[in-house]
Amino acid sequence: MSAPSDSPKHALRNLGWLLLSVAALTRIINAFTYKTRLGFDSIENVEYIEMLMQSWALPAPTAAWATSHPPLFYYLFALLGRTFAALGVSEWTLVAIPLVGGGASLLIAWLAASMVRKIYPGQETRALIAMALLLFLPVQIYLSAMVNEEVVAALFSTLALWLAIVPAPGKSDLSPSFRRVALIGFFGGLALLTKLSGVLVIAGISLAWLVRGLQSRNFRGAVERVALLSLVSLSVGGWFYIRNYLLYGFIYPQDLELHAVMFEMPPGSRGLFDYFFIPLSTWTDPQLLNPQLIKSVWGSTYATLYFDGHRHFLTDSPTINQLGTFLLILGLLPLWAACVGISKVLTRPAKASSFTELPILLVTGLSIVGYVVFTLNNPWFVTLKAGYLLGLSIPFAWYSSESLARWVARPGRNRWLVGSWLVALWLTVTLTFTNGLIFEKIDGPGLPWQATIEDSEAFKQKL
């Protein structure tokens, strides 16, 4: 029989398995029932996969809508599609893709819990919360149901960051073995070959090693590790961008004529104020074509983190809007907990911060800066997506779980309030984002932005 002290730990693990099972079931149902054509650029992404099923040759960036993207995601599923076609079950491909995406999102959540356990053994409550935060994160759920590279790219970035943070058995976190460095570079390279944003995790880890090299007076060793990391990651994923530059004169395409339809989308411009203004409509009308929300970068991004502000997964209706209000209120608690966790790290004395915090902080900072630069240069409502920040899954779970676990541990009403709030959030997310359970997407993909343009033109004519 287990000792009495093991009973709470055993109960937490059983609860963890229950949450994991529910989250897995949600993703499986979505994979079989969600219509492919409704997803973000899903038709265009399927077109690219079908092109590679006909020929392995890498097409020109202007050959089709999605061919300007880094190719790893498309090659992986073209290989899967060819395999199914050879078996005479090619229709399985469009189910297998979201199943793989769902599996990737589950693995990211498991890695978040694993990191907590390995760095802080015995903190089972925090590990459970870290995992559940990602298992029931709406953006993770609805993106994993789509033919979309975001979740796969996030998995590769997460694996690289996890390996850089969690020391190997018997090794110091200040001096990972060159074999470990090469493995980090490999996953960083895979992230880079899936999305350009993969460079941010490579840069964050590299900067962390250089800073710690200076602090530990082993700068030469840090430089050697950064050089190896860069060499491996560029060899695995950088060749695509070098090829683009040599053949087409750009590292990554911007403003291709093929994507000209995006240039007509609202709002068409962004200013500094748009990065500080968060309107009440973020909660009262969480759809990104709201006249106020469409100008708010962080309001729109939040509406796609804990809800489907673009309406690619959920239908657009007053009832859905009301549910979105409820979810976005509930989502404030884990977001606030993450902000508290980050602020505690930033206010500690420099020497008190462990090496664990440094790569997480740097990757977080670089990702936010990268998102700001990207959205400033691409001023359309469709570019405001929390999915572009999925590489921050581990940092979000790490900092939010630290605060939430501490609040849950406090005796009295606070424990029950926080616990009940999280249960309500996770239950509502499950009911909302399990396709067909309560709601089913029956209208077209996304919001009708063309109508917004027409209304705006009519208004100008009246003036």
XYZ file of C-alpha atoms in Angstrom:
463
model
C 0.000 0.000 0.000
C 1.117 3.557 -0.674
C 2.148 5.753 2.199
C -0.397 8.446 3.197
C 1.966 11.164 1.903
C 1.810 9.602 -1.553
C -1.974 9.854 -1.720
C -2.222 13.525 -2.849
C 0.521 12.944 -5.420
C -1.296 9.873 -6.719
C -4.571 11.823 -6.942
C -2.876 14.627 -8.885
C -1.443 12.155 -11.372
C -4.841 10.546 -11.854
C -6.312 13.988 -12.438
C -3.542 14.695 -14.927
C -4.364 11.553 -16.894
C -8.041 12.512 -16.873
C -7.326 15.992 -18.219
C -4.972 14.591 -20.848
C -7.616 12.072 -21.954
C -10.310 14.754 -22.259
C -7.980 17.040 -24.217
C -6.950 14.176 -26.521
C -10.585 13.236 -27.148
C -11.388 16.832 -28.096
C -8.601 16.856 -30.677
C -9.595 13.462 -32.093
C -13.225 14.552 -32.516
C -12.089 17.762 -34.209
C -9.793 15.851 -36.566
C -12.691 13.730 -37.812
C -15.470 16.342 -37.873
C -13.963 19.787 -38.596
C -14.177 20.711 -42.293
C -10.747 21.310 -43.815
C -11.863 24.160 -46.066
C -12.764 26.341 -43.060
C -9.242 26.644 -41.631
C -6.704 29.465 -41.991
C -5.370 29.146 -45.582
C -6.198 25.448 -45.401
C -7.289 25.121 -49.029
C -4.087 26.815 -50.158
C -1.974 24.668 -47.847
C -3.614 21.493 -49.146
C -2.864 22.709 -52.678
C 0.840 22.936 -51.826
C 0.822 19.462 -50.278
C -0.864 18.085 -53.409
C 1.795 19.730 -55.589
C 4.499 17.926 -53.637
C 2.583 14.677 -53.910
C 2.930 15.003 -57.673
C 6.578 16.132 -57.663
C 9.222 16.441 -54.954
C 10.696 19.501 -56.705
C 10.528 22.627 -54.538
C 8.263 25.102 -56.379
C 8.932 28.804 -56.854
C 7.530 31.177 -54.183
C 5.080 32.531 -56.762
C 3.810 29.125 -57.963
C 0.860 29.107 -55.536
C -0.396 30.930 -52.459
C 1.522 28.842 -49.903
C 4.688 27.960 -51.858
C 6.534 30.933 -50.373
C 6.370 29.257 -46.954
C 9.242 27.175 -45.555
C 8.633 23.651 -46.861
C 9.100 21.153 -44.004
C 5.437 20.970 -42.964
C 4.331 20.471 -46.549
C 6.966 17.837 -47.357
C 6.112 15.843 -44.230
C 2.446 15.624 -45.117
C 3.102 15.116 -48.812
C 5.094 12.045 -47.767
C 2.181 10.943 -45.602
C -0.237 11.608 -48.462
C 1.844 9.570 -50.909
C 1.933 6.714 -48.411
C -1.849 6.731 -48.005
C -2.312 7.009 -51.787
C -0.109 3.946 -52.279
C -2.345 2.094 -49.812
C -5.465 3.246 -51.646
C -6.733 5.400 -48.766
C -5.655 8.891 -49.849
C -8.711 10.403 -48.122
C -7.082 9.594 -44.784
C -4.560 12.385 -45.332
C -6.961 15.168 -44.364
C -7.740 13.359 -41.107
C -4.145 12.424 -40.367
C -2.904 16.025 -40.576
C -5.086 17.344 -37.697
C -4.412 14.153 -35.745
C -0.690 14.868 -35.984
C -1.336 18.507 -35.075
C -3.380 17.425 -32.074
C -0.643 15.029 -31.006
C 1.930 17.812 -31.323
C -0.136 20.107 -29.093
C -0.479 17.358 -26.466
C 3.279 16.793 -26.531
C 3.922 20.513 -26.003
C 1.698 20.403 -22.908
C 3.497 17.303 -21.616
C 6.878 19.000 -22.116
C 5.679 21.954 -20.025
C 4.789 19.617 -17.154
C 8.002 17.647 -17.583
C 10.129 20.782 -17.340
C 8.533 21.743 -14.030
C 9.066 18.240 -12.613
C 12.716 18.052 -13.657
C 13.697 21.502 -12.423
C 11.477 21.562 -9.337
C 10.932 17.917 -8.307
C 7.924 17.401 -6.107
C 5.921 20.387 -7.365
C 3.206 18.157 -8.813
C 0.461 20.770 -8.523
C 2.453 23.257 -10.565
C 3.320 20.586 -13.146
C -0.352 19.646 -13.488
C -1.388 23.290 -13.925
C 1.369 23.907 -16.486
C 0.147 20.983 -18.565
C -3.549 21.872 -18.258
C -2.945 25.496 -19.252
C -1.789 24.293 -22.671
C -4.150 21.323 -22.993
C -7.092 23.710 -22.736
C -5.655 26.733 -24.519
C -8.203 27.512 -27.283
C -5.628 28.628 -29.841
C -3.793 25.322 -29.439
C -7.025 23.361 -29.900
C -8.490 25.081 -32.937
C -5.194 25.453 -34.800
C -4.387 21.782 -34.330
C -7.628 20.957 -36.186
C -6.511 22.894 -39.269
C -4.066 22.165 -42.099
C -1.644 24.670 -40.674
C 2.035 24.651 -39.706
C 1.792 26.711 -36.500
C 1.480 23.862 -33.985
C 4.190 21.761 -35.657
C 6.567 24.747 -35.675
C 5.739 25.394 -32.010
C 6.590 21.788 -31.142
C 10.063 22.044 -32.709
C 10.706 25.378 -30.955
C 9.498 23.902 -27.667
C 11.795 20.876 -27.995
C 14.789 23.150 -28.641
C 13.945 25.384 -25.674
C 13.249 22.408 -23.380
C 16.642 20.853 -24.192
C 18.357 24.188 -23.565
C 16.685 24.660 -20.184
C 16.567 21.185 -18.664
C 20.120 19.959 -18.007
C 21.079 16.455 -19.049
C 21.767 14.007 -16.188
C 25.164 14.718 -14.693
C 25.716 17.918 -16.694
C 25.694 21.555 -15.659
C 23.117 23.846 -17.186
C 25.978 26.287 -17.840
C 27.940 23.918 -20.053
C 25.738 21.523 -22.055
C 27.636 18.873 -23.967
C 28.350 19.512 -27.633
C 26.101 16.572 -28.451
C 23.283 18.277 -26.564
C 24.034 21.562 -28.341
C 23.854 19.818 -31.711
C 20.485 18.311 -30.783
C 19.178 21.742 -29.781
C 20.421 23.078 -33.110
C 18.695 20.236 -34.937
C 15.275 21.030 -33.455
C 15.884 24.751 -33.850
C 16.684 24.101 -37.512
C 13.474 22.094 -37.934
C 11.530 25.005 -36.421
C 13.275 27.382 -38.850
C 12.450 25.102 -41.793
C 8.794 25.174 -40.712
C 8.449 28.905 -39.954
C 10.810 31.863 -40.070
C 9.932 32.588 -36.420
C 12.061 29.551 -35.513
C 15.052 31.869 -35.685
C 13.815 33.561 -32.502
C 14.292 30.506 -30.294
C 17.776 29.978 -31.782
C 18.682 33.600 -31.103
C 17.237 33.542 -27.576
C 19.151 30.427 -26.562
C 22.356 31.760 -28.113
C 22.108 35.082 -26.279
C 21.439 33.258 -23.000
C 24.593 31.166 -23.412
C 26.691 34.238 -24.239
C 25.405 36.131 -21.196
C 26.044 33.200 -18.886
C 29.439 32.694 -20.484
C 30.375 36.229 -19.465
C 28.989 35.740 -15.961
C 30.839 32.451 -15.434
C 34.048 33.679 -17.117
C 33.783 30.967 -19.734
C 32.975 33.153 -22.719
C 35.085 31.060 -25.089
C 33.085 27.934 -24.250
C 29.850 29.884 -24.775
C 31.014 31.127 -28.170
C 31.924 27.566 -29.207
C 28.460 26.328 -28.272
C 26.723 29.208 -30.024
C 28.817 28.562 -33.141
C 27.858 24.872 -33.139
C 24.194 25.681 -32.489
C 24.169 28.175 -35.364
C 25.983 25.824 -37.745
C 23.622 22.900 -37.120
C 20.415 24.965 -37.180
C 21.427 26.796 -40.352
C 22.414 23.536 -42.015
C 19.060 21.969 -41.154
C 16.779 24.939 -41.750
C 18.739 27.879 -43.079
C 19.410 26.510 -46.553
C 15.857 27.362 -47.675
C 16.371 31.071 -46.991
C 19.831 31.093 -48.559
C 18.332 29.410 -51.631
C 15.614 32.075 -51.798
C 18.205 34.835 -51.720
C 20.373 33.275 -54.401
C 17.484 32.458 -56.755
C 14.964 35.236 -56.117
C 16.837 38.042 -54.367
C 15.052 37.866 -51.006
C 15.454 35.845 -47.839
C 11.722 35.756 -47.175
C 9.051 37.066 -49.568
C 7.126 40.197 -48.656
C 4.253 41.786 -50.597
C 4.142 39.269 -53.435
C 1.609 40.104 -56.150
C 0.135 36.653 -55.556
C -1.002 37.856 -52.099
C -2.388 41.172 -53.350
C -5.865 40.429 -51.975
C -4.450 40.900 -48.476
C -3.487 44.476 -49.292
C -7.198 45.312 -49.522
C -7.963 44.023 -46.026
C -8.668 46.387 -43.141
C -7.316 48.323 -41.362
C -4.438 48.846 -43.848
C -2.223 50.842 -41.484
C -0.990 50.714 -37.894
C 0.462 53.284 -35.551
C 2.111 53.333 -32.146
C -1.198 53.882 -30.348
C -2.543 50.596 -31.734
C -0.015 48.732 -29.565
C -1.235 50.340 -26.327
C -4.988 50.612 -26.890
C -7.114 47.687 -25.656
C -10.830 48.484 -26.091
C -13.731 47.139 -24.062
C -14.956 45.459 -27.251
C -12.178 42.896 -26.722
C -14.663 41.325 -24.305
C -18.054 42.726 -25.392
C -17.701 41.986 -29.142
C -14.727 39.620 -29.627
C -14.607 39.510 -33.413
C -11.710 41.218 -35.152
C -13.787 43.355 -37.543
C -15.194 45.381 -34.667
C -14.281 49.020 -35.566
C -12.374 49.492 -32.305
C -10.880 46.016 -31.943
C -9.563 46.002 -35.510
C -7.076 48.723 -34.559
C -5.970 47.113 -31.297
C -3.020 44.756 -31.730
C -3.034 43.187 -28.275
C -6.825 43.254 -27.903
C -7.203 41.348 -31.177
C -4.395 38.964 -30.285
C -5.998 38.164 -26.934
C -9.346 37.551 -28.666
C -7.609 34.819 -30.676
C -5.767 33.348 -27.686
C -8.722 32.415 -25.499
C -11.352 32.629 -28.227
C -11.750 32.436 -32.003
C -11.766 36.110 -32.932
C -11.423 35.280 -36.642
C -14.348 32.799 -36.663
C -12.567 30.093 -38.593
C -13.505 27.440 -36.027
C -16.665 28.857 -34.459
C -19.684 30.237 -36.259
C -20.393 33.975 -36.078
C -23.501 34.554 -33.955
C -24.656 36.593 -30.925
C -24.614 33.451 -28.760
C -21.008 32.732 -29.697
C -20.112 36.347 -28.921
C -21.597 36.036 -25.434
C -19.673 32.834 -24.851
C -16.541 34.612 -26.078
C -17.090 37.317 -23.471
C -17.252 34.676 -20.748
C -14.145 32.829 -21.976
C -12.113 36.013 -22.357
C -12.975 37.021 -18.803
C -11.961 33.590 -17.511
C -8.733 33.756 -19.522
C -7.621 36.857 -17.651
C -6.601 34.809 -14.598
C -3.872 32.666 -16.256
C -2.713 35.654 -18.301
C -2.435 37.802 -15.174
C -0.639 34.940 -13.413
C 1.911 34.819 -16.249
C 2.486 38.593 -15.986
C 2.992 38.267 -12.220
C 5.447 35.422 -12.753
C 7.482 37.422 -15.276
C 7.491 40.525 -13.080
C 8.839 38.520 -10.129
C 11.739 37.303 -12.255
C 12.503 40.781 -13.588
C 12.556 42.301 -10.097
C 14.896 39.699 -8.596
C 18.580 40.555 -8.187
C 20.532 39.461 -11.265
C 22.554 36.850 -9.380
C 19.398 35.306 -7.956
C 18.008 34.479 -11.384
C 18.824 30.952 -12.408
C 19.954 30.012 -15.871
C 16.522 28.483 -16.355
C 14.916 31.908 -16.493
C 17.346 33.500 -18.950
C 16.531 31.558 -22.154
C 12.805 31.743 -21.358
C 12.942 35.492 -20.829
C 15.028 36.142 -23.934
C 12.890 33.944 -26.189
C 9.786 35.667 -24.790
C 11.198 39.142 -25.378
C 12.459 38.381 -28.888
C 9.156 36.748 -29.851
C 7.161 39.775 -28.735
C 9.499 42.150 -30.582
C 9.293 39.947 -33.681
C 5.490 39.951 -33.505
C 5.410 43.736 -33.196
C 7.687 44.171 -36.210
C 5.686 41.665 -38.264
C 2.279 43.187 -37.481
C 3.589 46.703 -38.102
C 4.805 45.717 -41.573
C 1.655 43.671 -42.302
C -1.181 45.936 -41.085
C -4.186 43.694 -41.729
C -6.578 42.150 -39.255
C -5.726 38.605 -40.401
C -2.123 38.976 -39.227
C -3.232 39.454 -35.631
C -3.152 35.857 -34.443
C -2.101 34.365 -31.134
C -1.079 31.363 -33.222
C 1.972 33.317 -34.347
C 3.099 33.291 -30.696
C 2.684 29.562 -30.067
C 6.450 29.332 -29.669
C 5.804 30.958 -26.277
C 3.776 27.984 -25.035
C 6.487 26.848 -22.602
C 7.170 30.365 -21.223
C 3.438 30.989 -20.762
C 2.913 27.690 -18.927
C 6.090 28.174 -16.868
C 5.308 31.635 -15.515
C 1.548 31.243 -15.194
C 1.789 27.901 -13.374
C 4.279 29.347 -10.875
C 1.784 32.002 -9.742
C -1.316 29.815 -9.968
C 0.269 26.989 -7.974
C 1.256 29.454 -5.263
C -2.257 30.910 -5.119
C -3.865 27.463 -5.008
C -1.560 26.476 -2.143
C -2.807 29.297 0.069
C -5.382 28.177 2.640
C -8.865 29.600 2.749
C -11.189 30.973 0.096
C -8.423 31.960 -2.299
C -7.604 28.306 -3.026
C -11.208 27.474 -3.876
C -11.720 30.638 -5.905
C -8.649 30.044 -8.096
C -9.348 26.331 -8.422
C -13.000 26.878 -9.347
C -12.022 29.589 -11.840
C -9.595 27.244 -13.614
C -12.086 24.369 -13.667
C -14.727 26.685 -15.164
C -12.247 27.852 -17.796
C -11.147 24.365 -18.813
C -14.691 22.995 -18.856
C -15.980 25.902 -20.967
C -13.083 25.561 -23.409
C -13.800 21.848 -23.808
C -17.509 22.379 -24.443
C -16.877 25.247 -26.859
C -13.959 23.902 -28.877
C -15.011 20.277 -29.257
C -16.568 20.536 -32.710
C -20.217 19.470 -32.801
C -20.525 18.923 -29.055
C -22.546 22.116 -28.571
C -21.550 24.318 -31.506
C -20.721 23.441 -35.084
C -19.220 25.667 -37.747
C -21.916 25.993 -40.435
C -21.117 29.308 -42.141
C -18.163 30.181 -44.363
C -14.494 30.406 -43.361
C -13.606 33.504 -41.376
C -15.260 36.875 -41.039
C -16.738 38.593 -44.149
C -14.154 41.354 -44.340
C -15.215 42.418 -47.864
C -18.488 43.715 -46.419
C -16.492 45.900 -44.047
C -14.650 47.466 -46.988
C -17.921 48.064 -48.858
C -19.524 49.707 -45.822
C -16.474 51.926 -45.383
C -16.571 53.033 -49.036
C -20.295 53.775 -48.831
C -19.702 55.888 -45.729
C -16.962 57.877 -47.490
C -19.273 58.560 -50.440
C -21.944 59.963 -48.085
C -19.360 62.334 -46.657
